[in-house]
C-alpha atoms as an extended CHARMM CRD file, in Angstrom:
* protein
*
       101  EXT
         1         1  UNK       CA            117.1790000000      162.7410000000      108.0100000000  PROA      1               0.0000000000
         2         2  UNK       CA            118.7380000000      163.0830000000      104.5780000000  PROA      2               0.0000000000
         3         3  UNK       CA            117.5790000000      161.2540000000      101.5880000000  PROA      3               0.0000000000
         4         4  UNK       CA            120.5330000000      159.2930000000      101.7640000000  PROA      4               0.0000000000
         5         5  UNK       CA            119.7590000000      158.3200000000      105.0270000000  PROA      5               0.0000000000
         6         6  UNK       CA            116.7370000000      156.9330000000      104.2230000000  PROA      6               0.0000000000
         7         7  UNK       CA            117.7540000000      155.1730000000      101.0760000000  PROA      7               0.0000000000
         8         8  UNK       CA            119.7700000000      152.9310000000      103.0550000000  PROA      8               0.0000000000
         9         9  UNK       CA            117.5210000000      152.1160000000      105.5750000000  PROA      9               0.0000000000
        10        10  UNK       CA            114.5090000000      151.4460000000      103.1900000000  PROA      10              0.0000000000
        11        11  UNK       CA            116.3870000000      149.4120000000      100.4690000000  PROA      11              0.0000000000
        12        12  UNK       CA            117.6890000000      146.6340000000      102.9750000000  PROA      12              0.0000000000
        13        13  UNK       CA            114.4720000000      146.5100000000      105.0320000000  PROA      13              0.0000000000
        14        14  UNK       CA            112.5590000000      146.0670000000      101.5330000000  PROA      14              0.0000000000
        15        15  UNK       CA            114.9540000000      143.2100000000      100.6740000000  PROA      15              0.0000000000
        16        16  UNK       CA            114.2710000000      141.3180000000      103.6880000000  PROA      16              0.0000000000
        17        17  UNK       CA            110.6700000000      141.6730000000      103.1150000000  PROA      17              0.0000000000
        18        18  UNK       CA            110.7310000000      140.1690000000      100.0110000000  PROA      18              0.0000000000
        19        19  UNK       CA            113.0860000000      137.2630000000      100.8980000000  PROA      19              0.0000000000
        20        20  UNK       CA            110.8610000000      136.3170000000      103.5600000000  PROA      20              0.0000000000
        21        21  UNK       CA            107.4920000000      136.6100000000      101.6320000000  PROA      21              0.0000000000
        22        22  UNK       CA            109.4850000000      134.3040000000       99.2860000000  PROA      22              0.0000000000
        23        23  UNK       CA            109.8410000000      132.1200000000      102.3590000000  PROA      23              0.0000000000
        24        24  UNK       CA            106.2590000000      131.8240000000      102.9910000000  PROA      24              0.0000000000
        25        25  UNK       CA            104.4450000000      128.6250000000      102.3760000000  PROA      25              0.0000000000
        26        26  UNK       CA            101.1860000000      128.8900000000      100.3790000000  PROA      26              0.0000000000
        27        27  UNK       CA             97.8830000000      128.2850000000      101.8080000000  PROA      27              0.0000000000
        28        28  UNK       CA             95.6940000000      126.3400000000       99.5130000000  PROA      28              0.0000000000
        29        29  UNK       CA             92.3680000000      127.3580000000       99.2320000000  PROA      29              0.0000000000
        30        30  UNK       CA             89.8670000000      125.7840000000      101.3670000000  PROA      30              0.0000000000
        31        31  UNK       CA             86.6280000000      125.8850000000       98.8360000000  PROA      31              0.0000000000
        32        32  UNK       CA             88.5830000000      122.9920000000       96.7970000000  PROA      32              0.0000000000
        33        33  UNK       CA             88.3240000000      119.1930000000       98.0920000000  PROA      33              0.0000000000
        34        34  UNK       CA             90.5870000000      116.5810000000       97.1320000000  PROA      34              0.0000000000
        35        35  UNK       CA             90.2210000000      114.6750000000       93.6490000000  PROA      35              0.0000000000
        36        36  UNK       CA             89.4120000000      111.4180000000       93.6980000000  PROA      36              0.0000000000
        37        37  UNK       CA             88.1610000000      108.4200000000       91.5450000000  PROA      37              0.0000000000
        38        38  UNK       CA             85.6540000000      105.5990000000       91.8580000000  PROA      38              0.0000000000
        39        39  UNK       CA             86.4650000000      102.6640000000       89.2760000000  PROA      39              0.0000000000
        40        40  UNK       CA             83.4360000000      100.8210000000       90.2470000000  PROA      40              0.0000000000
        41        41  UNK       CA             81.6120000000      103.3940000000       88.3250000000  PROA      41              0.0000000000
        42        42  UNK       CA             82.9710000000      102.3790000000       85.0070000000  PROA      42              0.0000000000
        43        43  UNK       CA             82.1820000000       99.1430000000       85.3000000000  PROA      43              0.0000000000
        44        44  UNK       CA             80.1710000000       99.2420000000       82.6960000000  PROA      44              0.0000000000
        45        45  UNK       CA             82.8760000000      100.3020000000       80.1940000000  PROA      45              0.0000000000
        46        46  UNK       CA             84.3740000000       96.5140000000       80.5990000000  PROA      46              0.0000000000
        47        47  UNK       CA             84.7540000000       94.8080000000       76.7430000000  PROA      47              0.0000000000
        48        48  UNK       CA             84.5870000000       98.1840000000       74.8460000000  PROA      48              0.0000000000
        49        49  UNK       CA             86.6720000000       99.3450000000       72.5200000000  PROA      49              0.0000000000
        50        50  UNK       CA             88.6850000000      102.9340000000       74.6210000000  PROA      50              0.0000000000
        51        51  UNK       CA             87.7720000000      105.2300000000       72.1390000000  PROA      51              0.0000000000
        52        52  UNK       CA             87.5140000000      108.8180000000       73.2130000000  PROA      52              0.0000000000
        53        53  UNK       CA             84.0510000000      108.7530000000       73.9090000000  PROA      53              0.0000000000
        54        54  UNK       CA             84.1630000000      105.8610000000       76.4090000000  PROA      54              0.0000000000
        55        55  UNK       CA             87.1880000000      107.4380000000       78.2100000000  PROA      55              0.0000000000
        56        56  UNK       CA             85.6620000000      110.5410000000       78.2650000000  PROA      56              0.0000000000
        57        57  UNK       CA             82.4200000000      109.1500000000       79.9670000000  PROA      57              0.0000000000
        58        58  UNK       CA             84.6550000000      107.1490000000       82.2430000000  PROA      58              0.0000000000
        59        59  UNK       CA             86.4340000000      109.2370000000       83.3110000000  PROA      59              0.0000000000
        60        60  UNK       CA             83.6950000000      112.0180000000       84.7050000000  PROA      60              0.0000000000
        61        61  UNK       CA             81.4300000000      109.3230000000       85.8860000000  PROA      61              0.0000000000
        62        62  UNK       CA             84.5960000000      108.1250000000       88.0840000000  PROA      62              0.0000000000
        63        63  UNK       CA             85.5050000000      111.8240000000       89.2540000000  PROA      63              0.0000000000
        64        64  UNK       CA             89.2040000000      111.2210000000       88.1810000000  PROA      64              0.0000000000
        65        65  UNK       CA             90.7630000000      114.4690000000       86.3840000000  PROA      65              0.0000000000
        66        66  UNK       CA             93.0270000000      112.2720000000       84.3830000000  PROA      66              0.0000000000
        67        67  UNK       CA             92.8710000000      109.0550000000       82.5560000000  PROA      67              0.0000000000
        68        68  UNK       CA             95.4480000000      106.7000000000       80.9760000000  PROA      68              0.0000000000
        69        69  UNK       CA             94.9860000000      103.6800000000       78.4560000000  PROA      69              0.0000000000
        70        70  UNK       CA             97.6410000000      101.0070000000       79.8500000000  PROA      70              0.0000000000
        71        71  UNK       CA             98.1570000000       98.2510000000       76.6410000000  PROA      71              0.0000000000
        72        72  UNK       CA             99.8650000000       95.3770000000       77.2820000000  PROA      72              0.0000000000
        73        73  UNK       CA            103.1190000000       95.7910000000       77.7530000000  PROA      73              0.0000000000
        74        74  UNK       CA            103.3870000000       99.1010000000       77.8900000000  PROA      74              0.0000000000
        75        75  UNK       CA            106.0630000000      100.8470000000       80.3320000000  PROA      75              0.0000000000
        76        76  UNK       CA            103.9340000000      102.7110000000       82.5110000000  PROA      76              0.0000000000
        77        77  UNK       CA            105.1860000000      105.0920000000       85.8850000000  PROA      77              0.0000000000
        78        78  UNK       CA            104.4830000000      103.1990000000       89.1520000000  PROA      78              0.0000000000
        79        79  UNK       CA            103.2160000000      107.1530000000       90.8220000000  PROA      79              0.0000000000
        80        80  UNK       CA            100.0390000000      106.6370000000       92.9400000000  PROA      80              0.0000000000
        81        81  UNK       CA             97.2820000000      109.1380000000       91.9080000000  PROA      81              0.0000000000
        82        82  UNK       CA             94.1440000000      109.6260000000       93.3790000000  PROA      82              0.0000000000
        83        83  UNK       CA             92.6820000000      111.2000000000       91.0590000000  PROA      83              0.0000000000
        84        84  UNK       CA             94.1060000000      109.5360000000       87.7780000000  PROA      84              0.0000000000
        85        85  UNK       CA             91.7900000000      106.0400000000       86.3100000000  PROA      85              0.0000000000
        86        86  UNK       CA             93.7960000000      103.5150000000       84.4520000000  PROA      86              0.0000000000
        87        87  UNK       CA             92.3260000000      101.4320000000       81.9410000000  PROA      87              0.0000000000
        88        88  UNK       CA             94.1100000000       98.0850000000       81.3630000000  PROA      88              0.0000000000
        89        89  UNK       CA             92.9340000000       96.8890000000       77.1300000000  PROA      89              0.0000000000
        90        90  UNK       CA             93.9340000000       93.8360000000       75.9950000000  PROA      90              0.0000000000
        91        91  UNK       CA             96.1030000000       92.6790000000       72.9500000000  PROA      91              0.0000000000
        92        92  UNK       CA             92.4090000000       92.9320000000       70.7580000000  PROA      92              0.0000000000
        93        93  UNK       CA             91.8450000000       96.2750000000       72.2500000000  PROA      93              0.0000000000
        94        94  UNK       CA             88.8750000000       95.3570000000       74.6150000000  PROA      94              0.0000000000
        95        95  UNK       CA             88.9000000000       97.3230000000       78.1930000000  PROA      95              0.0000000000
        96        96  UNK       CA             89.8490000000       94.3260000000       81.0070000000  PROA      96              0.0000000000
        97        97  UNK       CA             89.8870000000       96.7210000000       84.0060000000  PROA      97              0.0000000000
        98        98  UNK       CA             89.5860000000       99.9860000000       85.6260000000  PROA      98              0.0000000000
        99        99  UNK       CA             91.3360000000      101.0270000000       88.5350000000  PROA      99              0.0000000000
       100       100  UNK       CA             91.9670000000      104.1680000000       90.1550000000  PROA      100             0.0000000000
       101       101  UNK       CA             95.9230000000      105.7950000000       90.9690000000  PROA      101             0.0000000000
């Protein structure tokens, strides 16, 4: 076989490999479980102030991996995450509520 021969054959045959490895659909690892957040845990945060201690403690005694501060009024995504805690604060800036998504 020449080398042109071969050339031809190996550079489509590497092209389709790497379109269909492209293809492929991930496997997530299995070690990881799913966020998620308990409110009910932050009770206890009800009629503070949301500085960044308090959210900070709220949010890793919930489990949630993100936190938001929802004022009244304020324009706010309706996206359900598990793993997100909201924190509703009045017009004085007290925490009302804490719910998870």
């Amino acid at each position: 076989m020449s080398p042109n021969t071969v050339l031809r054959t190996a550079l489509p045959i590497a092209a389709l490999s790497l379109a269909l490895a492209a293809c492929a659909t991930p496997i997530p690892p299995t070690n990881i479980s799913p966020a998620s957040c308990n409110a009910e845990a932050a009770r206890w945060a009800i009629g503070r102030a949301p500085d960044e201690a308090t959210i900070e403690r709220a949010r890793t005694e919930t489990g949630s991996r993100a936190v938001r501060v929802l004022k009244p009024g304020m324009a706010a995504t309706m996206d359900f995450q598990q793993d997100r805690l909201n924190i509703d604060v009045n017009e004085r800036g007290a925490i009302t509520g804490l719910r998870c998504g």
